mmCIF file of C-alpha atoms (C1' of nucleotides) in Angstrom:
data_model
loop_
_atom_site.group_PDB
_atom_site.id
_atom_site.type_symbol
_atom_site.label_atom_id
_atom_site.label_comp_id
_atom_site.label_asym_id
_atom_site.label_seq_id
_atom_site.Cartn_x
_atom_site.Cartn_y
_atom_site.Cartn_z
ATOM 1 C CA MET A 1 -69.359 -85.726 37.633
ATOM 2 C CA GLY A 2 -67.192 -83.234 35.757
ATOM 3 C CA ASN A 3 -64.060 -83.765 33.720
ATOM 4 C CA LEU A 4 -62.702 -86.788 35.572
ATOM 5 C CA LEU A 5 -59.473 -87.981 34.070
ATOM 6 C CA LYS A 6 -58.704 -90.831 31.701
ATOM 7 C CA LYS A 7 -56.615 -93.727 32.968
ATOM 8 C CA GLU A 8 -53.429 -92.436 31.309
ATOM 9 C CA GLU A 9 -53.953 -88.970 32.762
ATOM 10 C CA ILE A 10 -54.369 -90.463 36.233
ATOM 11 C CA THR A 11 -51.105 -92.347 35.718
ATOM 12 C CA SER A 12 -49.394 -89.171 34.590
ATOM 13 C CA LEU A 13 -50.590 -87.277 37.673
ATOM 14 C CA ARG A 14 -49.466 -90.118 39.931
ATOM 15 C CA LEU A 15 -46.011 -90.152 38.358
ATOM 16 C CA THR A 16 -45.736 -86.387 38.544
ATOM 17 C CA SER A 17 -46.655 -86.360 42.232
ATOM 18 C CA LYS A 18 -44.026 -89.035 42.729
ATOM 19 C CA LEU A 19 -41.459 -86.914 40.946
ATOM 20 C CA PHE A 20 -42.243 -84.001 43.249
ATOM 21 C CA LYS A 21 -41.791 -86.247 46.282
ATOM 22 C CA GLY A 22 -38.167 -86.360 45.206
ATOM 23 C CA PHE A 23 -37.915 -82.669 46.056
ATOM 24 C CA ALA A 24 -40.288 -82.680 49.002
ATOM 25 C CA ASP A 25 -37.807 -83.522 51.705
ATOM 26 C CA TYR A 26 -35.136 -81.495 53.399
ATOM 27 C CA SER A 27 -32.389 -84.102 53.072
ATOM 28 C CA ARG A 28 -33.023 -84.766 49.408
ATOM 29 C CA LEU A 29 -33.169 -81.074 48.608
ATOM 30 C CA PHE A 30 -29.882 -80.703 50.425
ATOM 31 C CA ILE A 31 -28.438 -83.429 48.204
ATOM 32 C CA PHE A 32 -29.596 -81.521 45.125
ATOM 33 C CA GLU A 33 -28.045 -78.383 46.561
ATOM 34 C CA VAL A 34 -24.707 -80.169 46.836
ATOM 35 C CA LEU A 35 -25.029 -81.573 43.309
ATOM 36 C CA MET A 36 -25.954 -78.230 41.739
ATOM 37 C CA ASN A 37 -22.339 -77.416 40.844
ATOM 38 C CA GLY A 38 -21.458 -80.771 39.365
ATOM 39 C CA GLU A 39 -21.096 -84.414 40.258
ATOM 40 C CA LYS A 40 -20.043 -85.588 43.703
ATOM 41 C CA THR A 41 -19.234 -88.911 45.318
ATOM 42 C CA VAL A 42 -21.469 -90.342 48.020
ATOM 43 C CA SER A 43 -18.903 -89.588 50.693
ATOM 44 C CA GLU A 44 -18.581 -86.006 49.509
ATOM 45 C CA ILE A 45 -22.352 -85.655 49.815
ATOM 46 C CA VAL A 46 -22.304 -87.226 53.272
ATOM 47 C CA GLU A 47 -19.566 -84.861 54.356
ATOM 48 C CA ALA A 48 -21.147 -81.764 52.826
ATOM 49 C CA THR A 49 -24.555 -82.415 54.379
ATOM 50 C CA GLY A 50 -23.690 -83.990 57.712
ATOM 51 C CA ILE A 51 -26.442 -86.556 57.080
ATOM 52 C CA SER A 52 -25.700 -90.216 57.856
ATOM 53 C CA GLN A 53 -24.272 -92.439 55.150
ATOM 54 C CA SER A 54 -27.177 -94.872 55.150
ATOM 55 C CA ALA A 55 -29.735 -92.080 54.963
ATOM 56 C CA ILE A 56 -27.921 -90.513 52.007
ATOM 57 C CA SER A 57 -27.639 -93.874 50.322
ATOM 58 C CA ASN A 58 -31.342 -94.586 50.827
ATOM 59 C CA HIS A 59 -32.248 -91.196 49.355
ATOM 60 C CA LEU A 60 -29.886 -91.617 46.421
ATOM 61 C CA LYS A 61 -31.418 -94.973 45.624
ATOM 62 C CA CYS A 62 -34.824 -93.355 45.338
ATOM 63 C CA LEU A 63 -33.589 -90.387 43.322
ATOM 64 C CA ARG A 64 -31.668 -92.705 41.023
ATOM 65 C CA GLU A 65 -34.661 -94.986 40.438
ATOM 66 C CA CYS A 66 -36.771 -91.951 39.632
ATOM 67 C CA GLU A 67 -33.923 -90.739 37.392
ATOM 68 C CA LEU A 68 -33.661 -87.382 39.062
ATOM 69 C CA VAL A 69 -29.956 -88.130 39.448
ATOM 70 C CA ASN A 70 -27.463 -90.182 37.437
ATOM 71 C CA ASP A 71 -24.748 -92.384 38.873
ATOM 72 C CA ARG A 72 -21.340 -93.126 37.437
ATOM 73 C CA HIS A 73 -19.114 -95.833 38.935
ATOM 74 C CA GLU A 74 -15.382 -95.252 39.030
ATOM 75 C CA GLY A 75 -13.329 -97.635 41.083
ATOM 76 C CA LYS A 76 -14.653 -97.724 44.577
ATOM 77 C CA TYR A 77 -16.366 -94.366 44.170
ATOM 78 C CA VAL A 78 -19.820 -93.620 42.799
ATOM 79 C CA TYR A 79 -20.355 -90.165 41.368
ATOM 80 C CA TYR A 80 -23.850 -88.712 41.396
ATOM 81 C CA SER A 81 -25.128 -85.798 39.327
ATOM 82 C CA VAL A 82 -28.410 -84.057 38.566
ATOM 83 C CA SER A 83 -29.931 -85.828 35.587
ATOM 84 C CA ASP A 84 -31.677 -83.026 33.751
ATOM 85 C CA ASP A 85 -31.450 -79.260 33.444
ATOM 86 C CA ARG A 86 -35.186 -79.042 33.938
ATOM 87 C CA VAL A 87 -34.683 -80.560 37.377
ATOM 88 C CA LYS A 88 -32.354 -77.684 38.166
ATOM 89 C CA GLU A 89 -34.840 -75.225 36.700
ATOM 90 C CA ILE A 90 -37.681 -76.593 38.853
ATOM 91 C CA ILE A 91 -35.596 -76.179 41.995
ATOM 92 C CA LYS A 92 -34.478 -72.716 40.931
ATOM 93 C CA LEU A 93 -38.060 -71.544 40.414
ATOM 94 C CA ALA A 94 -39.154 -72.924 43.775
ATOM 95 C CA LYS A 95 -36.301 -71.186 45.555
ATOM 96 C CA GLU A 96 -37.223 -67.937 43.833
ATOM 97 C CA ILE A 97 -40.782 -68.190 45.107
ATOM 98 C CA ILE A 98 -39.534 -68.905 48.614
ATOM 99 C CA LYS A 99 -37.120 -66.009 48.538
ATOM 100 C CA GLU A 100 -40.046 -63.643 48.084
ATOM 101 C CA ALA A 101 -42.346 -65.309 50.576
ATOM 102 C CA SER A 102 -42.614 -64.402 54.204
ATOM 103 C CA GLU A 103 -41.604 -67.136 56.548
ATOM 104 C CA GLU A 104 -45.030 -67.369 58.161
ATOM 105 C CA ARG A 105 -46.474 -68.518 54.893
ATOM 106 C CA TYR A 106 -44.983 -71.906 55.422
ATOM 107 C CA ARG A 107 -46.465 -72.800 58.754
ATOM 108 C CA CYS A 108 -48.737 -75.349 57.064
ATOM 109 C CA ILE A 109 -48.791 -78.236 59.513
ATOM 110 C CA LYS A 110 -50.731 -80.942 57.767
ATOM 111 C CA TYR A 111 -49.551 -82.161 54.342
ATOM 112 C CA MET B 1 -17.282 -81.385 57.870
ATOM 113 C CA GLY B 2 -17.707 -79.716 54.492
ATOM 114 C CA ASN B 3 -19.833 -76.788 53.434
ATOM 115 C CA LEU B 4 -22.619 -77.205 55.941
ATOM 116 C CA LEU B 5 -25.272 -74.548 55.563
ATOM 117 C CA LYS B 6 -25.889 -71.365 57.497
ATOM 118 C CA LYS B 7 -29.036 -71.082 59.572
ATOM 119 C CA GLU B 8 -30.840 -69.021 56.923
ATOM 120 C CA GLU B 9 -29.917 -71.468 54.189
ATOM 121 C CA ILE B 10 -31.269 -74.336 56.262
ATOM 122 C CA THR B 11 -34.493 -72.382 56.699
ATOM 123 C CA SER B 12 -34.657 -71.748 52.980
ATOM 124 C CA LEU B 13 -34.185 -75.443 52.183
ATOM 125 C CA ARG B 14 -36.845 -76.378 54.729
ATOM 126 C CA LEU B 15 -39.319 -73.938 53.215
ATOM 127 C CA THR B 16 -38.525 -75.085 49.711
ATOM 128 C CA SER B 17 -39.074 -78.729 50.619
ATOM 129 C CA LYS B 18 -42.359 -77.665 52.187
ATOM 130 C CA LEU B 19 -43.334 -75.884 48.995
ATOM 131 C CA PHE B 20 -42.656 -79.038 47.007
ATOM 132 C CA LYS B 21 -44.847 -81.037 49.378
ATOM 133 C CA GLY B 22 -47.676 -78.950 47.960
ATOM 134 C CA PHE B 23 -47.134 -80.715 44.635
ATOM 135 C CA ALA B 24 -46.140 -84.096 46.005
ATOM 136 C CA ASP B 25 -49.584 -85.607 46.309
ATOM 137 C CA TYR B 26 -51.981 -86.950 43.727
ATOM 138 C CA SER B 27 -55.031 -85.115 45.049
ATOM 139 C CA ARG B 28 -53.304 -81.755 45.283
ATOM 140 C CA LEU B 29 -51.802 -82.114 41.835
ATOM 141 C CA PHE B 30 -55.293 -82.927 40.566
ATOM 142 C CA ILE B 31 -56.512 -79.699 42.171
ATOM 143 C CA PHE B 32 -53.795 -77.753 40.338
ATOM 144 C CA GLU B 33 -54.783 -79.511 37.131
ATOM 145 C CA VAL B 34 -58.352 -78.292 37.577
ATOM 146 C CA LEU B 35 -57.171 -74.752 38.384
ATOM 147 C CA MET B 36 -54.805 -74.544 35.423
ATOM 148 C CA ASN B 37 -57.406 -72.914 33.190
ATOM 149 C CA GLY B 38 -58.600 -70.342 35.695
ATOM 150 C CA GLU B 39 -60.318 -70.020 39.027
ATOM 151 C CA LYS B 40 -62.866 -72.527 40.275
ATOM 152 C CA THR B 41 -65.156 -72.821 43.278
ATOM 153 C CA VAL B 42 -64.594 -75.534 45.855
ATOM 154 C CA SER B 43 -67.634 -77.437 44.664
ATOM 155 C CA GLU B 44 -66.439 -77.276 41.079
ATOM 156 C CA ILE B 45 -63.125 -78.757 42.197
ATOM 157 C CA VAL B 46 -64.917 -81.465 44.194
ATOM 158 C CA GLU B 47 -67.043 -82.301 41.184
ATOM 159 C CA ALA B 48 -64.169 -82.247 38.697
ATOM 160 C CA THR B 49 -61.943 -84.489 40.803
ATOM 161 C CA GLY B 50 -64.419 -86.815 42.485
ATOM 162 C CA ILE B 51 -62.482 -86.347 45.738
ATOM 163 C CA SER B 52 -64.475 -85.814 48.938
ATOM 164 C CA GLN B 53 -65.377 -82.278 49.989
ATOM 165 C CA SER B 54 -63.520 -82.453 53.280
ATOM 166 C CA ALA B 55 -60.391 -83.821 51.655
ATOM 167 C CA ILE B 56 -60.446 -81.041 49.072
ATOM 168 C CA SER B 57 -61.038 -78.451 51.751
ATOM 169 C CA ASN B 58 -58.182 -79.789 53.861
ATOM 170 C CA HIS B 59 -55.848 -79.678 50.875
ATOM 171 C CA LEU B 60 -56.947 -76.187 49.876
ATOM 172 C CA LYS B 61 -56.273 -74.958 53.386
ATOM 173 C CA CYS B 62 -52.699 -76.150 53.119
ATOM 174 C CA LEU B 63 -52.178 -74.780 49.630
ATOM 175 C CA ARG B 64 -53.690 -71.456 50.666
ATOM 176 C CA GLU B 65 -51.503 -71.159 53.754
ATOM 177 C CA CYS B 66 -48.443 -71.881 51.626
ATOM 178 C CA GLU B 67 -49.785 -69.353 49.103
ATOM 179 C CA LEU B 68 -49.663 -71.750 46.220
ATOM 180 C CA VAL B 69 -53.285 -70.820 45.586
ATOM 181 C CA ASN B 70 -55.338 -67.670 46.186
ATOM 182 C CA ASP B 71 -58.896 -67.564 47.447
ATOM 183 C CA ARG B 72 -61.575 -65.031 46.610
ATOM 184 C CA HIS B 73 -64.885 -64.990 48.491
ATOM 185 C CA GLU B 74 -68.029 -64.119 46.575
ATOM 186 C CA GLY B 75 -71.319 -64.710 48.335
ATOM 187 C CA LYS B 76 -71.445 -68.269 49.516
ATOM 188 C CA TYR B 77 -68.839 -69.348 47.017
ATOM 189 C CA VAL B 78 -65.059 -69.332 47.377
ATOM 190 C CA TYR B 79 -63.047 -69.178 44.189
ATOM 191 C CA TYR B 80 -59.559 -70.638 44.157
ATOM 192 C CA SER B 81 -56.812 -69.955 41.636
ATOM 193 C CA VAL B 82 -53.127 -70.715 41.130
ATOM 194 C CA SER B 83 -51.200 -67.937 42.837
ATOM 195 C CA ASP B 84 -48.182 -67.562 40.610
ATOM 196 C CA ASP B 85 -47.162 -68.297 37.030
ATOM 197 C CA ARG B 86 -43.973 -69.885 38.316
ATOM 198 C CA VAL B 87 -46.146 -72.455 40.075
ATOM 199 C CA LYS B 88 -47.664 -73.315 36.710
ATOM 200 C CA GLU B 89 -44.198 -73.399 35.146
ATOM 201 C CA ILE B 90 -42.901 -75.801 37.796
ATOM 202 C CA ILE B 91 -45.779 -78.182 37.174
ATOM 203 C CA LYS B 92 -45.367 -77.864 33.418
ATOM 204 C CA LEU B 93 -41.667 -78.768 33.595
ATOM 205 C CA ALA B 94 -42.368 -81.762 35.825
ATOM 206 C CA LYS B 95 -45.036 -83.059 33.471
ATOM 207 C CA GLU B 96 -42.631 -82.668 30.558
ATOM 208 C CA ILE B 97 -40.052 -84.807 32.320
ATOM 209 C CA ILE B 98 -42.661 -87.439 33.101
ATOM 210 C CA LYS B 99 -43.927 -87.498 29.549
ATOM 211 C CA GLU B 100 -40.489 -88.629 28.397
ATOM 212 C CA ALA B 101 -39.889 -91.108 31.194
ATOM 213 C CA SER B 102 -40.746 -94.754 31.061
ATOM 214 C CA GLU B 103 -43.295 -95.847 33.597
ATOM 215 C CA GLU B 104 -40.906 -98.230 35.353
ATOM 216 C CA ARG B 105 -38.758 -95.316 36.388
ATOM 217 C CA TYR B 106 -41.250 -94.449 39.035
ATOM 218 C CA ARG B 107 -41.420 -97.682 40.966
ATOM 219 C CA CYS B 108 -39.500 -96.055 43.846
ATOM 220 C CA ILE B 109 -41.190 -97.468 46.921
ATOM 221 C CA LYS B 110 -39.587 -95.643 49.784
ATOM 222 C CA TYR B 111 -39.665 -91.825 49.881
ATOM 223 C "C1'" DT C 1 -4.531 -112.753 51.835
ATOM 224 C "C1'" DT C 2 -5.969 -109.148 55.134
ATOM 225 C "C1'" DG C 3 -7.532 -104.727 56.324
ATOM 226 C "C1'" DA C 4 -9.399 -100.353 55.198
ATOM 227 C "C1'" DC C 5 -12.403 -97.592 52.726
ATOM 228 C "C1'" DA C 6 -16.748 -96.665 49.846
ATOM 229 C "C1'" DT C 7 -21.277 -97.730 49.110
ATOM 230 C "C1'" DA C 8 -25.660 -100.385 49.424
ATOM 231 C "C1'" DT C 9 -29.275 -102.844 51.777
ATOM 232 C "C1'" DC C 10 -32.707 -103.776 55.034
ATOM 233 C "C1'" DA C 11 -35.552 -104.367 59.175
ATOM 234 C "C1'" DT C 12 -37.122 -101.605 62.868
ATOM 235 C "C1'" DT C 13 -38.999 -97.583 64.912
ATOM 236 C "C1'" DA C 14 -40.923 -93.054 65.136
ATOM 237 C "C1'" DT C 15 -43.013 -89.519 62.709
ATOM 238 C "C1'" DT C 16 -45.649 -87.520 59.165
ATOM 239 C "C1'" DT C 17 -49.313 -87.411 56.167
ATOM 240 C "C1'" DG C 18 -54.115 -88.266 53.740
ATOM 241 C "C1'" DT C 19 -58.830 -89.604 54.146
ATOM 242 C "C1'" DT C 20 -63.024 -90.104 56.468
ATOM 243 C "C1'" DG C 21 -67.060 -88.816 58.976
ATOM 244 C "C1'" DA C 22 -69.114 -85.775 61.931
ATOM 245 C "C1'" DT C 23 -69.995 -81.291 62.888
ATOM 246 C "C1'" DA C 24 -69.534 -76.153 62.555
ATOM 247 C "C1'" DT C 25 -70.005 -71.773 60.180
ATOM 248 C "C1'" DA C 26 -71.741 -68.756 56.795
ATOM 249 C "C1'" DA C 27 -74.664 -67.092 52.988
ATOM 250 C "C1'" DT C 28 -78.879 -67.231 50.714
ATOM 251 C "C1'" DA C 29 -83.588 -68.531 49.547
ATOM 252 C "C1'" DA C 30 -88.211 -69.742 50.799
ATOM 253 C "C1'" DT D 1 -87.593 -67.719 60.795
ATOM 254 C "C1'" DT D 2 -86.242 -72.171 58.850
ATOM 255 C "C1'" DA D 3 -84.213 -74.839 55.240
ATOM 256 C "C1'" DT D 4 -80.703 -75.349 51.951
ATOM 257 C "C1'" DT D 5 -76.406 -74.910 49.884
ATOM 258 C "C1'" DA D 6 -71.326 -73.950 50.202
ATOM 259 C "C1'" DT D 7 -67.306 -74.306 52.688
ATOM 260 C "C1'" DA D 8 -64.322 -75.145 56.775
ATOM 261 C "C1'" DT D 9 -62.723 -77.625 60.749
ATOM 262 C "C1'" DC D 10 -61.114 -81.343 63.390
ATOM 263 C "C1'" DA D 11 -60.346 -85.754 65.739
ATOM 264 C "C1'" DA D 12 -59.308 -90.408 64.673
ATOM 265 C "C1'" DC D 13 -57.457 -93.909 62.000
ATOM 266 C "C1'" DA D 14 -54.617 -95.981 58.399
ATOM 267 C "C1'" DA D 15 -50.948 -95.687 55.434
ATOM 268 C "C1'" DA D 16 -46.636 -93.793 53.886
ATOM 269 C "C1'" DT D 17 -42.240 -92.202 54.914
ATOM 270 C "C1'" DA D 18 -37.404 -90.916 57.096
ATOM 271 C "C1'" DA D 19 -33.678 -92.030 60.125
ATOM 272 C "C1'" DT D 20 -31.033 -95.430 62.535
ATOM 273 C "C1'" DG D 21 -28.018 -99.229 63.316
ATOM 274 C "C1'" DA D 22 -26.404 -103.398 61.784
ATOM 275 C "C1'" DT D 23 -24.684 -105.792 58.181
ATOM 276 C "C1'" DA D 24 -23.431 -106.860 53.333
ATOM 277 C "C1'" DT D 25 -20.942 -106.010 49.079
ATOM 278 C "C1'" DG D 26 -17.313 -104.296 46.371
ATOM 279 C "C1'" DT D 27 -12.757 -102.069 45.481
ATOM 280 C "C1'" DC D 28 -8.234 -101.256 46.405
ATOM 281 C "C1'" DA D 29 -3.684 -101.237 48.808
ATOM 282 C "C1'" DA D 30 -0.374 -103.387 51.748
#
DNA sequence: TTGACATATCATTATTTGTTGATATAATAA
DNA sequence: TTATTATATCAACAAATAATGATATGTCAA
């Protein structure tokens, strides 16, 4: 076979695909959208998105564990924010591509 | 409720999450890895990745429909290439983030 | 203390997604 | 033509994933 990857490169690809899964869902992308202009509490996110509290909390858990967002506890509130400017940059680039694309391009059913 | 989105913004978020799904899988990311240094035929991709021909072909169909890759037919061969430099940039940024992250960060089971 | 609010957790269910194996199509060579 | 190589398609199955509803935990105020 050709240039099959080394173990560490396989790991890196697996982690990178996992990172992208963070962005590959409507609800989570909506969360990022809400967080783009600064930190928000969970209830603010719930209110801004209209998504259920448990769904938001489940998503935030994942995003937090993958360190795509940071959390800051203050009294009974938890403030979430985007962890890294490169995260914002990735989303910005993707939205740029979409802006130029025709809607039909994204009919892809499988995957 | 708060700043719920307009119909076109919802569409945009849906398309963007769909775009990210293109990157959110080990096999597809491996395909991009192989295409990073220029166009390759399907069989070259199959050989370089060790992934089955039908799996590769299924993935390429999706990536082509979402225009993350371009195809060019030449005789019995089909050459695929990354469609846009911003696609490369997105992957590059994600890999940078991963490079700095500890492996445990990506234990996220759900999502 | 009690009650109200904010957030997290978790099992269940329904849906989505990835791979496989078989087969189809298309181009070329013998 | 027939055989061979390259690629695409598609149904079926298995695995992963997202939302829900119920419940738990933690903080604060009365």
